[in-house]
Amino acid sequence: MNRIEKRLAKLQEKGEKAFITYMTAGLPDMEGTKEIVKAQQEAGTDILELGIPFSDPIADGPVIQQASYEAILKGSNIYRIFEMMLEIRKDCEIPIVFMMYYNTILHYGLEKFVGRCIETGVDGLIIPDLPKEEQGELAALLLKENAPILIQLVSPVSRQRIPKILENARGFVYCVSSMGVTGQDGGFHRNVVSYLEEVKRQSKIPVMMGFGIKEASNLKEVRTIIDGAIVGSHFIKLMKESNYNLDIITNYIRKFKAEF
């Protein structure tokens, strides 16, 4: 088991839910990112999604698009992020998942990218523009020892595909709560409960829900179904509006965990 699987197994033993946050690598700058990662470990974040800035983040809404743009302007890129990971791993063991787009990996080189993930302690990958049918080449490389887990995503319209998507899946399954991009305020999909129940019934690994979550109170209807929640756009806004104040960031994490 890698860090993700170990953390989730420990939470399940204790009957606790997982709390996963998303932040963009390079904001407020590379040093600031490192400080926030370490503060999140201390505050109790269970798994951290680290967004790799990309020029055309098609799965993301305005908040994360803007964060990605700002990080690029500040010089954030995959090369610097890998160097930052080496620094983080000197004294920080929080499970880290790269949320990124496939073109970045192709440009870097698949084999070289996987090797660098292993060297720097990347635990998982979320690649929203890489469908199950196109994952073969990368998946073969991820069979290497200590390679990151490729996290699978399902959506409310994926029901017929759930068995195929979850075949050999590891870590956790990322359930998108609504159609469209991240950070929407329109609420969850109208069939979100039955959809999550179906994923939970078929999944052998923990089920996480993301998109549109701000507070633990948003999850009352689905809390007994899911194994954890992912907060992205709201967390990005909270950090930016507080000028990346570590006390505000850690208080939010502790409050969410306590109420979830």
PDB file of C-alpha atoms in Angstrom, residues 114 118 136-150 168 170:
ATOM      1  CA  VAL A 114       6.535   8.268 -13.952  1.00  0.00           C
ATOM      2  CA  ILE A 118       8.600   7.815  -7.999  1.00  0.00           C
ATOM      3  CA  GLY A 136      -3.285   1.774 -21.246  1.00  0.00           C
ATOM      4  CA  GLU A 137       0.145   3.205 -22.023  1.00  0.00           C
ATOM      5  CA  LEU A 138       0.388   5.219 -18.818  1.00  0.00           C
ATOM      6  CA  ALA A 139      -1.211   2.469 -16.701  1.00  0.00           C
ATOM      7  CA  ALA A 140       1.463   0.004 -17.831  1.00  0.00           C
ATOM      8  CA  LEU A 141       4.198   2.339 -16.586  1.00  0.00           C
ATOM      9  CA  LEU A 142       2.383   2.860 -13.287  1.00  0.00           C
ATOM     10  CA  LEU A 143       2.857  -0.830 -12.475  1.00  0.00           C
ATOM     11  CA  LYS A 144       6.415   0.009 -11.407  1.00  0.00           C
ATOM     12  CA  GLU A 145       7.244  -0.237  -7.716  1.00  0.00           C
ATOM     13  CA  ASN A 146       6.315   2.928  -5.769  1.00  0.00           C
ATOM     14  CA  ALA A 147       4.637   4.469  -8.826  1.00  0.00           C
ATOM     15  CA  PRO A 148       1.621   6.698  -8.148  1.00  0.00           C
ATOM     16  CA  ILE A 149      -1.946   5.395  -8.290  1.00  0.00           C
ATOM     17  CA  LEU A 150      -4.134   6.536 -11.181  1.00  0.00           C
ATOM     18  CA  ASN A 168      -8.472  -2.747 -11.045  1.00  0.00           C
ATOM     19  CA  ARG A 170      -6.856   1.629  -6.515  1.00  0.00           C
TER      20      ARG A 170
END
